[in-house]
Short mmCIF file of C-alpha atoms and ligand atoms in Angstrom, two decimals:
data_model
loop_
_atom_site.label_atom_id
_atom_site.label_comp_id
_atom_site.label_asym_id
_atom_site.label_seq_id
_atom_site.Cartn_x
_atom_site.Cartn_y
_atom_site.Cartn_z
CA UNK F 1 0.04 0.01 -0.03
CA UNK F 2 1.51 3.39 -1.03
CA UNK F 3 2.58 5.43 1.91
CA UNK F 4 1.41 2.68 4.46
CA UNK F 5 2.72 3.53 7.87
CA UNK F 6 3.01 1.19 10.82
CA UNK F 7 3.55 3.14 13.93
CA UNK F 8 0.43 1.77 15.74
CA UNK F 9 -1.72 4.76 15.06
CA UNK F 10 -5.41 3.86 14.38
CA UNK F 11 -8.77 5.50 13.92
CA UNK F 12 -12.08 4.44 15.30
CA UNK F 13 -15.24 4.04 13.03
CA UNK F 14 -18.36 4.90 15.07
CA UNK F 15 -21.75 4.17 13.61
CA UNK F 16 -24.88 5.76 15.14
CA UNK F 17 -28.37 4.27 15.28
CA UNK F 18 -31.17 3.79 17.79
CA UNK F 19 -33.54 1.06 18.99
CA UNK F 20 -36.59 2.41 17.24
CA UNK F 21 -36.28 0.17 14.14
CA UNK F 22 -36.09 -3.23 15.85
CA UNK F 23 -33.31 -5.94 15.99
CA UNK F 24 -33.59 -6.88 12.26
CA UNK F 25 -32.69 -3.43 11.10
CA UNK F 26 -29.93 -3.08 13.72
CA UNK F 27 -28.36 -6.33 12.70
CA UNK F 28 -28.28 -4.94 9.16
CA UNK F 29 -26.67 -1.70 10.40
CA UNK F 30 -24.11 -3.67 12.23
CA UNK F 31 -23.27 -5.75 9.14
CA UNK F 32 -23.17 -2.83 6.80
CA UNK F 33 -20.83 -0.74 8.93
CA UNK F 34 -18.55 -3.66 9.33
CA UNK F 35 -18.60 -4.13 5.60
CA UNK F 36 -17.69 -0.54 5.02
CA UNK F 37 -14.78 -0.62 7.40
CA UNK F 38 -13.48 -3.76 5.88
CA UNK F 39 -13.75 -2.21 2.37
CA UNK F 40 -11.87 0.91 3.58
CA UNK F 41 -9.07 -1.09 5.13
CA UNK F 42 -8.74 -3.55 2.22
CA UNK F 43 -9.32 -1.36 -0.83
CA UNK F 44 -9.27 2.32 0.48
CA UNK F 45 -5.54 2.72 0.20
CA UNK F 46 -5.65 4.22 3.70
CA UNK F 47 -2.37 5.02 5.38
CA UNK F 48 -3.69 3.92 8.86
CA UNK F 49 -6.00 1.29 9.96
CA UNK F 50 -9.62 2.06 10.86
CA UNK F 51 -11.12 0.03 13.69
CA UNK F 52 -14.82 -0.82 13.66
CA UNK F 53 -16.63 -0.05 16.86
CA UNK F 54 -19.94 -1.62 17.86
CA UNK F 55 -22.90 0.41 16.68
CA UNK F 56 -24.00 2.89 19.31
CA UNK F 57 -27.80 3.08 19.99
CA UNK F 58 -28.21 4.81 23.41
CA UNK F 59 -26.98 7.87 25.20
CA UNK F 60 -25.14 5.60 27.65
CA UNK F 61 -23.24 3.85 24.96
CA UNK F 62 -22.29 7.03 23.27
CA UNK F 63 -21.19 8.71 26.59
CA UNK F 64 -18.96 5.77 27.34
CA UNK F 65 -17.40 5.64 23.93
CA UNK F 66 -15.83 9.05 23.59
CA UNK F 67 -13.89 9.10 26.71
CA UNK F 68 -12.60 5.74 25.82
CA UNK F 69 -11.43 7.07 22.49
CA UNK F 70 -9.85 10.06 24.25
CA UNK F 71 -7.92 7.66 26.59
CA UNK F 72 -6.78 5.18 23.92
CA UNK F 73 -3.12 6.13 23.23
CA UNK F 74 -3.07 4.86 19.71
CA UNK F 75 -6.43 6.29 18.65
CA UNK F 76 -5.77 9.44 16.70
CA UNK F 77 -9.36 10.42 15.75
CA UNK F 78 -12.85 9.16 15.14
CA UNK F 79 -14.92 8.70 12.03
CA UNK F 80 -18.71 9.10 12.68
CA UNK F 81 -21.54 7.95 10.49
CA UNK F 82 -25.23 7.81 11.06
CA UNK F 83 -26.57 4.84 9.17
CA UNK F 84 -30.00 5.54 10.41
CA UNK F 85 -31.50 8.35 12.35
CA UNK F 86 -29.88 8.61 15.75
CA UNK F 87 -31.40 11.37 17.90
CA UNK F 88 -28.71 13.86 18.68
CA UNK F 89 -29.49 14.70 22.24
CA UNK F 90 -28.15 11.27 22.93
CA UNK F 91 -24.74 12.48 21.59
CA UNK F 92 -24.33 15.54 23.54
CA UNK F 93 -22.61 14.29 26.65
CA UNK F 94 -20.34 11.97 24.75
CA UNK F 95 -19.26 14.61 22.24
CA UNK F 96 -18.49 17.00 24.99
CA UNK F 97 -15.68 14.61 25.92
CA UNK F 98 -14.25 14.54 22.41
CA UNK F 99 -11.11 16.46 21.82
CA UNK F 100 -9.42 14.32 19.17
CA UNK F 101 -10.07 15.04 15.55
CA UNK F 102 -13.38 13.99 14.00
CA UNK F 103 -14.32 13.23 10.41
CA UNK F 104 -18.07 13.11 9.74
CA UNK F 105 -18.66 10.62 7.00
CA UNK F 106 -21.94 11.27 5.21
CA UNK F 107 -22.20 8.08 3.28
CA UNK F 108 -24.58 5.31 2.40
CA UNK F 109 -24.20 1.61 1.74
CA UNK F 110 -26.09 1.75 -1.68
CA UNK F 111 -24.81 4.07 -4.33
CA UNK F 112 -28.07 4.06 -6.37
CA UNK F 113 -31.64 4.18 -5.20
CA UNK F 114 -33.50 0.91 -6.02
CA UNK F 115 -36.22 2.96 -7.73
CA UNK F 116 -38.50 -0.05 -8.52
CA UNK F 117 -38.29 -1.83 -5.19
CA UNK F 118 -37.81 0.88 -2.60
CA UNK F 119 -40.17 0.56 0.26
CA UNK F 120 -40.41 1.75 3.88
CA UNK F 121 -37.99 -0.88 5.23
CA UNK F 122 -35.36 0.41 2.86
CA UNK F 123 -36.08 3.96 3.88
CA UNK F 124 -35.81 3.09 7.62
CA UNK F 125 -32.48 1.44 7.07
CA UNK F 126 -30.78 3.89 4.72
CA UNK F 127 -31.37 7.27 6.09
CA UNK F 128 -27.99 8.95 6.50
CA UNK F 129 -29.21 11.89 4.46
CA UNK F 130 -31.51 12.37 7.41
CA UNK F 131 -29.54 11.00 10.37
CA UNK F 132 -26.34 12.79 9.41
CA UNK F 133 -28.02 16.11 9.31
CA UNK F 134 -29.41 15.57 12.89
CA UNK F 135 -25.82 14.68 13.91
CA UNK F 136 -24.35 17.63 12.08
CA UNK F 137 -26.62 20.04 13.88
CA UNK F 138 -25.55 18.97 17.30
CA UNK F 139 -21.81 19.04 16.20
CA UNK F 140 -22.30 22.64 15.08
CA UNK F 141 -24.28 23.47 18.15
CA UNK F 142 -21.34 22.12 20.32
CA UNK F 143 -18.87 23.98 18.20
CA UNK F 144 -16.98 20.72 17.25
CA UNK F 145 -14.51 21.23 14.34
CA UNK F 146 -14.72 18.40 12.02
CA UNK F 147 -14.15 17.47 8.41
CA UNK F 148 -17.40 16.55 6.68
CA UNK F 149 -17.15 14.26 3.71
CA UNK F 150 -20.26 13.41 1.60
CA UNK F 151 -20.49 10.75 -0.95
CA UNK F 152 -20.50 6.98 -1.63
CA UNK F 153 -17.79 5.26 0.52
CA UNK F 154 -16.15 3.76 -2.50
CA UNK F 155 -15.90 6.95 -4.53
CA UNK F 156 -12.38 8.05 -5.27
CA UNK F 157 -13.15 11.60 -4.00
CA UNK F 158 -14.30 10.26 -0.65
CA UNK F 159 -11.41 7.92 -0.32
CA UNK F 160 -8.97 10.65 -1.10
CA UNK F 161 -10.59 13.03 1.45
CA UNK F 162 -10.32 10.24 4.00
CA UNK F 163 -6.64 9.50 3.17
CA UNK F 164 -5.70 13.19 3.47
CA UNK F 165 -7.60 13.60 6.80
CA UNK F 166 -6.06 10.40 8.27
CA UNK F 167 -2.59 11.70 7.55
CA UNK F 168 -3.24 15.03 9.05
CA UNK F 169 -4.97 13.74 12.15
CA UNK F 170 -2.11 11.23 12.68
CA UNK F 171 0.41 14.21 12.36
CA UNK F 172 -1.79 16.03 14.87
CA UNK F 173 -1.74 13.05 17.28
CA UNK F 174 2.04 12.91 16.94
CA UNK F 175 2.31 16.75 17.46
CA UNK F 176 0.89 16.23 20.96
CA UNK F 177 4.06 14.43 21.98
CA UNK F 178 6.54 16.44 19.89
CA UNK F 179 9.47 18.06 21.69
CA UNK F 180 11.36 20.92 19.75
CA UNK F 181 14.89 21.69 20.98
CA UNK F 182 15.73 25.33 20.45
CA UNK F 183 19.46 25.36 20.33
CA UNK F 184 21.01 28.70 20.93
CA UNK F 185 17.89 30.70 21.28
CA UNK F 186 16.84 33.26 18.61
CA UNK F 187 18.74 35.22 15.98
CA UNK F 188 19.06 38.69 17.72
CA UNK F 189 16.50 41.28 16.85
CA UNK F 190 14.46 38.96 14.57
CA UNK F 191 10.75 39.19 15.31
CA UNK F 192 8.88 36.45 13.41
CA UNK F 193 10.92 33.61 14.82
CA UNK F 194 9.93 34.56 18.32
CA UNK F 195 6.50 33.88 19.90
CA UNK F 196 4.77 32.52 22.93
CA UNK F 197 5.78 28.91 23.48
CA UNK F 198 3.18 28.38 26.24
CA UNK F 199 0.32 29.46 23.93
CA UNK F 200 1.81 27.28 21.10
CA UNK F 201 1.70 24.18 23.46
CA UNK F 202 -1.86 25.09 24.44
CA UNK F 203 -2.99 25.36 20.81
CA UNK F 204 -0.85 22.61 19.11
CA UNK F 205 0.43 20.32 21.83
CA UNK F 206 4.09 20.46 21.00
CA UNK F 207 6.68 21.73 23.61
CA UNK F 208 9.64 23.79 22.94
CA UNK F 209 12.74 23.71 25.22
CA UNK F 210 15.85 25.84 25.00
CA UNK F 211 19.35 24.31 25.12
CA UNK F 212 22.75 25.88 25.12
CA UNK F 213 24.85 25.02 22.12
CA UNK F 214 27.44 23.64 24.55
CA UNK F 215 25.03 20.63 25.24
CA UNK F 216 25.25 19.78 21.58
CA UNK F 217 29.02 20.37 21.42
CA UNK F 218 29.51 17.82 24.40
CA UNK F 219 27.80 15.16 22.27
CA UNK F 220 29.88 16.10 19.18
CA UNK F 221 33.12 15.67 21.24
CA UNK F 222 32.04 12.18 22.09
CA UNK F 223 31.73 10.85 18.53
CA UNK F 224 34.33 8.19 17.72
CA UNK F 225 36.50 8.56 14.63
CA UNK F 226 35.30 5.15 13.34
CA UNK F 227 31.71 6.44 13.28
CA UNK F 228 32.87 9.53 11.34
CA UNK F 229 34.57 7.24 8.78
CA UNK F 230 31.52 5.17 8.29
CA UNK F 231 29.16 8.23 7.77
CA UNK F 232 31.64 9.79 5.34
CA UNK F 233 31.48 6.52 3.38
CA UNK F 234 27.69 6.88 3.34
CA UNK F 235 28.04 10.37 2.04
CA UNK F 236 30.18 9.02 -0.79
CA UNK F 237 27.61 6.44 -1.65
CA UNK F 238 24.68 8.96 -1.46
CA UNK F 239 26.00 12.17 -3.08
CA UNK F 240 28.22 13.47 -5.76
CA UNK F 241 31.55 13.76 -3.88
CA UNK F 242 34.58 13.81 -6.23
CA UNK F 243 38.12 13.59 -4.98
CA UNK F 244 38.77 16.63 -2.80
CA UNK F 245 41.71 18.25 -1.05
CA UNK F 246 42.67 17.26 2.41
CA UNK F 247 41.39 20.53 3.77
CA UNK F 248 37.93 19.97 2.18
CA UNK F 249 37.80 16.40 3.61
CA UNK F 250 38.63 17.73 7.04
CA UNK F 251 35.51 20.04 6.68
CA UNK F 252 33.37 17.18 5.53
CA UNK F 253 34.62 14.97 8.41
CA UNK F 254 33.87 17.82 10.87
CA UNK F 255 30.34 18.08 9.42
CA UNK F 256 29.94 14.35 9.78
CA UNK F 257 30.89 14.56 13.42
CA UNK F 258 28.39 17.38 13.88
CA UNK F 259 25.65 15.31 12.36
CA UNK F 260 26.35 12.35 14.66
CA UNK F 261 26.65 14.49 17.78
CA UNK F 262 23.49 16.45 16.97
CA UNK F 263 21.55 13.31 16.20
CA UNK F 264 22.62 11.72 19.45
CA UNK F 265 21.73 14.94 21.30
CA UNK F 266 18.15 14.99 19.80
CA UNK F 267 17.65 11.19 20.35
CA UNK F 268 18.68 11.44 23.90
CA UNK F 269 16.11 14.15 24.63
CA UNK F 270 13.37 12.57 22.46
CA UNK F 271 13.30 15.66 20.31
CA UNK F 272 11.71 15.35 16.84
CA UNK F 273 12.50 18.89 15.78
CA UNK F 274 15.24 21.49 16.47
CA UNK F 275 16.43 24.99 15.62
CA UNK F 276 19.81 26.51 15.22
CA UNK F 277 21.16 30.05 15.42
CA UNK F 278 24.26 31.10 13.37
CA UNK F 279 24.83 33.81 15.97
CA UNK F 280 25.46 31.24 18.62
CA UNK F 281 27.77 28.57 17.34
CA UNK F 282 30.04 28.73 20.29
CA UNK F 283 32.19 25.59 20.32
CA UNK F 284 31.01 24.40 16.89
CA UNK F 285 33.60 24.58 14.09
CA UNK F 286 31.10 25.30 11.30
CA UNK F 287 27.40 26.02 10.89
CA UNK F 288 25.73 22.57 11.05
CA UNK F 289 24.31 22.89 7.44
CA UNK F 290 24.82 19.34 6.12
CA UNK F 291 23.58 17.90 9.48
CA UNK F 292 20.48 19.95 9.23
CA UNK F 293 19.85 18.94 5.70
CA UNK F 294 20.29 15.29 6.48
CA UNK F 295 18.23 15.26 9.71
CA UNK F 296 15.38 16.97 7.83
CA UNK F 297 15.61 14.18 5.20
CA UNK F 298 15.07 11.68 7.98
CA UNK F 299 12.02 13.38 9.20
CA UNK F 300 13.30 15.92 11.73
CA UNK F 301 11.61 19.29 11.87
CA UNK F 302 14.07 22.16 11.50
CA UNK F 303 14.04 25.88 11.64
CA UNK F 304 16.95 28.26 11.32
CA UNK F 305 17.64 31.25 13.53
CA UNK F 306 15.61 29.81 16.49
CA UNK F 307 12.49 29.45 14.38
CA UNK F 308 10.65 26.77 16.48
CA UNK F 309 7.23 27.36 14.77
CA UNK F 310 8.49 26.44 11.38
CA UNK F 311 10.49 23.44 12.89
CA UNK F 312 7.29 22.12 14.43
CA UNK F 313 5.24 22.76 11.30
CA UNK F 314 7.96 21.08 9.20
CA UNK F 315 7.91 18.01 11.55
CA UNK F 316 4.05 17.81 11.17
CA UNK F 317 4.03 18.19 7.34
CA UNK F 318 6.86 15.62 7.02
CA UNK F 319 4.70 13.26 9.19
CA UNK F 320 1.56 13.88 6.99
CA UNK F 321 3.82 13.26 3.88
CA UNK F 322 5.39 10.04 5.22
CA UNK F 323 5.76 7.53 2.34
CA UNK F 324 4.28 9.87 -0.32
CA UNK F 325 6.30 10.96 -3.34
CA UNK F 326 7.72 14.54 -3.31
CA UNK F 327 9.83 16.38 -0.80
CA UNK F 328 9.24 18.67 2.14
CA UNK F 329 11.71 21.26 3.30
CA UNK F 330 12.45 24.25 5.36
CA UNK F 331 12.47 27.17 2.89
CA UNK F 332 13.08 30.87 2.72
CA UNK F 333 11.97 33.36 0.07
CA UNK F 334 15.29 34.87 -0.97
CA UNK F 335 15.31 36.93 -4.11
CA UNK F 336 13.02 37.85 -6.93
CA UNK F 337 13.17 37.59 -10.71
CA UNK F 338 10.92 40.43 -11.90
CA UNK F 339 11.01 40.09 -15.64
CA UNK F 340 7.47 41.15 -16.64
CA UNK F 341 5.31 38.11 -17.33
CA UNK F 342 7.99 35.66 -16.11
CA UNK F 343 8.08 36.70 -12.46
CA UNK F 344 9.36 34.05 -10.02
CA UNK F 345 10.98 33.66 -6.63
CA UNK F 346 14.31 32.08 -5.91
CA UNK F 347 14.13 30.41 -2.47
CA UNK F 348 17.00 28.93 -0.52
CA UNK F 349 18.58 29.26 2.88
CA UNK F 350 22.10 29.83 3.78
CA UNK F 351 22.54 26.06 3.62
CA UNK F 352 19.50 24.40 5.02
CA UNK F 353 17.22 23.05 2.27
CA UNK F 354 16.17 19.36 2.56
CA UNK F 355 17.53 17.03 -0.09
CA UNK F 356 14.06 15.28 -0.39
CA UNK F 357 13.27 18.16 -2.79
CA UNK F 358 16.29 17.54 -5.02
CA UNK F 359 15.77 17.01 -8.64
CA UNK F 360 18.96 15.02 -9.04
CA UNK F 361 21.76 13.58 -6.82
CA UNK F 362 22.99 16.44 -4.67
CA UNK F 363 26.63 17.64 -4.74
CA UNK F 364 28.52 17.69 -1.39
CA UNK F 365 30.73 20.68 -1.36
CA UNK F 366 32.43 23.02 0.99
CA UNK F 367 32.47 26.77 0.59
CA UNK F 368 32.88 29.84 2.67
CA UNK F 369 29.69 31.18 4.33
CA UNK F 370 30.33 34.92 4.71
CA UNK F 371 28.52 35.21 8.02
CA UNK F 372 28.89 33.58 11.36
CA UNK F 373 32.69 33.85 11.49
CA UNK F 374 33.17 30.10 11.52
CA UNK F 375 35.02 27.59 9.28
CA UNK F 376 33.77 26.84 5.82
CA UNK F 377 30.76 24.58 6.16
CA UNK F 378 29.85 21.50 4.14
CA UNK F 379 26.45 21.47 2.44
CA UNK F 380 24.43 19.60 -0.22
CA UNK F 381 23.79 21.60 -3.40
CA UNK F 382 20.87 20.87 -5.74
CA UNK F 383 17.98 22.43 -7.59
CA UNK F 384 14.37 21.49 -6.38
CA UNK F 385 12.39 19.13 -8.54
CA UNK F 386 9.93 20.96 -10.72
CA UNK F 387 6.21 20.48 -10.16
CA UNK F 388 3.23 21.74 -8.05
CA UNK F 389 3.85 22.50 -4.46
CA UNK F 390 2.84 24.70 -1.47
CA UNK F 391 4.67 27.09 0.84
CA UNK F 392 3.13 27.23 4.37
CA UNK F 393 4.03 29.37 7.25
CA UNK F 394 2.85 29.53 10.80
CA UNK F 395 2.80 32.95 12.40
CA UNK F 396 1.74 34.20 15.81
CA UNK F 397 -0.04 37.35 16.75
CA UNK F 398 -0.20 37.46 20.63
CA UNK F 399 -1.98 34.25 21.49
CA UNK F 400 -3.56 33.95 18.01
CA UNK F 401 -1.90 31.75 15.39
CA UNK F 402 -2.35 31.95 11.60
CA UNK F 403 -1.38 29.53 8.88
CA UNK F 404 -0.60 31.18 5.54
CA UNK F 405 -0.47 28.91 2.50
CA UNK F 406 0.51 29.68 -1.05
CA UNK F 407 0.08 27.27 -4.00
CA UNK F 408 3.22 27.52 -6.14
CA UNK F 409 4.78 25.78 -9.14
CA UNK F 410 8.43 24.78 -8.78
CA UNK F 411 10.26 25.33 -12.01
CA UNK F 412 13.77 24.82 -13.25
CA UNK F 413 16.08 27.75 -12.95
CA UNK F 414 16.46 29.67 -16.33
CA UNK F 415 20.16 28.74 -16.28
CA UNK F 416 22.40 26.58 -14.06
CA UNK F 417 23.13 28.39 -10.83
CA UNK F 418 26.76 27.76 -11.25
CA UNK F 419 28.08 30.40 -8.78
CA UNK F 420 25.43 29.79 -6.12
CA UNK F 421 26.92 27.32 -3.49
CA UNK F 422 23.67 26.34 -1.89
CA UNK F 423 20.58 24.28 -2.58
CA UNK F 424 17.70 26.27 -4.11
CA UNK F 425 14.18 26.20 -5.47
CA UNK F 426 12.73 28.49 -8.05
CA UNK F 427 8.96 28.80 -8.12
CA UNK F 428 6.07 30.76 -9.67
CA UNK F 429 3.51 31.68 -7.01
CA UNK F 430 -0.27 31.58 -7.59
CA UNK F 431 -2.28 33.48 -8.65
CA UNK F 432 0.70 35.60 -9.71
CA UNK F 433 3.87 37.06 -8.26
CA UNK F 434 2.49 40.43 -7.13
CA UNK F 435 -0.77 39.16 -5.80
CA UNK F 436 0.88 36.28 -3.83
CA UNK F 437 3.57 38.54 -2.27
CA UNK F 438 1.11 41.39 -1.45
CA UNK F 439 -1.29 39.00 0.26
CA UNK F 440 1.45 36.98 2.00
CA UNK F 441 3.01 40.17 3.38
CA UNK F 442 -0.48 41.55 4.36
CA UNK F 443 -1.14 38.37 6.28
CA UNK F 444 2.11 38.65 8.20
CA UNK F 445 3.50 35.52 6.60
CA UNK F 446 7.08 34.81 7.63
CA UNK F 447 10.11 34.86 5.43
CA UNK F 448 10.56 31.19 6.54
CA UNK F 449 8.18 28.53 5.41
CA UNK F 450 7.69 24.78 4.82
CA UNK F 451 7.89 23.91 1.12
CA UNK F 452 5.92 20.78 0.44
CA UNK F 453 5.79 19.00 -2.88
CA UNK F 454 4.28 16.00 -1.19
CA UNK F 455 1.10 17.31 0.45
CA UNK F 456 -0.98 20.12 -0.70
CA UNK F 457 -3.76 22.64 0.22
CA UNK F 458 -6.32 20.12 1.35
CA UNK F 459 -3.86 18.90 4.04
CA UNK F 460 -3.49 22.46 5.26
CA UNK F 461 -7.21 23.07 5.39
CA UNK F 462 -7.69 19.97 7.49
CA UNK F 463 -4.64 20.91 9.69
CA UNK F 464 -5.93 24.38 10.42
CA UNK F 465 -9.43 23.18 11.15
CA UNK F 466 -8.08 20.49 13.60
CA UNK F 467 -5.86 23.11 15.29
CA UNK F 468 -8.48 25.70 15.39
CA UNK F 469 -6.45 28.44 13.74
CA UNK F 470 -7.12 30.91 10.94
CA UNK F 471 -6.05 29.73 7.45
CA UNK F 472 -5.04 32.33 4.77
CA UNK F 473 -5.01 30.55 1.42
CA UNK F 474 -3.36 32.19 -1.50
CA UNK F 475 -4.02 30.58 -4.83
MN1 MN L 501 16.28 32.65 7.69
#
């Protein structure tokens, strides 16, 4: 199965009914909902398993079910469907306990109406058009944020909407346990990378802890020479690395040592994301560019200059994208091409663009950096693979968060960027350069973003709804 993940995460499928229709109808409801769940698991291409739960028919059953879902550590969300009418006052006390994401599936066992044979028994059994509206009312009345998907459960549109939501809800579930290491605090005087970490944890679940860069340096010092040799061999196998001078190889070995030390530091603290700050590299020989690139490629969230919001968002989007084609990276709008009618943006960072975006095998090179006052850092150099993508940024205004998303088309550079010693992406923003930039800037969108060629706008819509934050969509 494409993108199948196996981390234990599951979703519960909850079918609502009532006792009004008699045991025969309820047996059929039971059978039908099992059949739908089996179909979804076998043929839906779902990234996570859906677990069938016994049909709920009374307020007591419903009130017991939702706290159970809340407490189940592997349950990342619930899918609700009203096969028949299920009076919604029965649902109030149960739904009040629900904090995990919900998808309301407004579906039906039959695709077509049996026009010639339809009778009242059929009507009593198949009334989600009716029951799901009653359920929808009480969800709206209770202010429950949920994704509503209407259509036959086998339709490609419904299955795709489900697949997207499952990935987003699983990322949300993981976000509740994510720890972000902010190494070396914030680039001095920069505004957008700051923010209220307490409010962020209340809103999103992830926690951010500060560490002195010396804590990382201690780990780097402990790395054995043999480990460095092995990692450099892996670099040779993975990237374009021609014969280089001894001095260059020393820099690459130093970068490998940093990668091993930083990885050990993060693993020891169970951190899935981290930030660095080129103004605080005390004890590091070079800016950990290659390490950041390779840790990103392994699923770590990353933000430069202390940007913990982008680091957490990158972790979440990488989790959503797990196993899907296309890369996801930290990104920064850098410079414009303003030729009339051919406007585009060159995005890069000093070094830290994730090689999952690369169009071809990256080159591993060492060049001066020009800032930070450290030794020349190693980095992977490549152009991003052309195709549709999004840039997404998470910004904070007091205790209010906003997700700004721009649909873009990554294109090849007009000419090889022979003198630019960093990975980069060139893109055409939608709807056009000026409208995109004006709306992004008006929305307070950061100069840092997550560039995703793997998951698109629908994922961001689901994410902002689950998180309960504002979404500004530019397309
Ligand atoms: Mn930056």
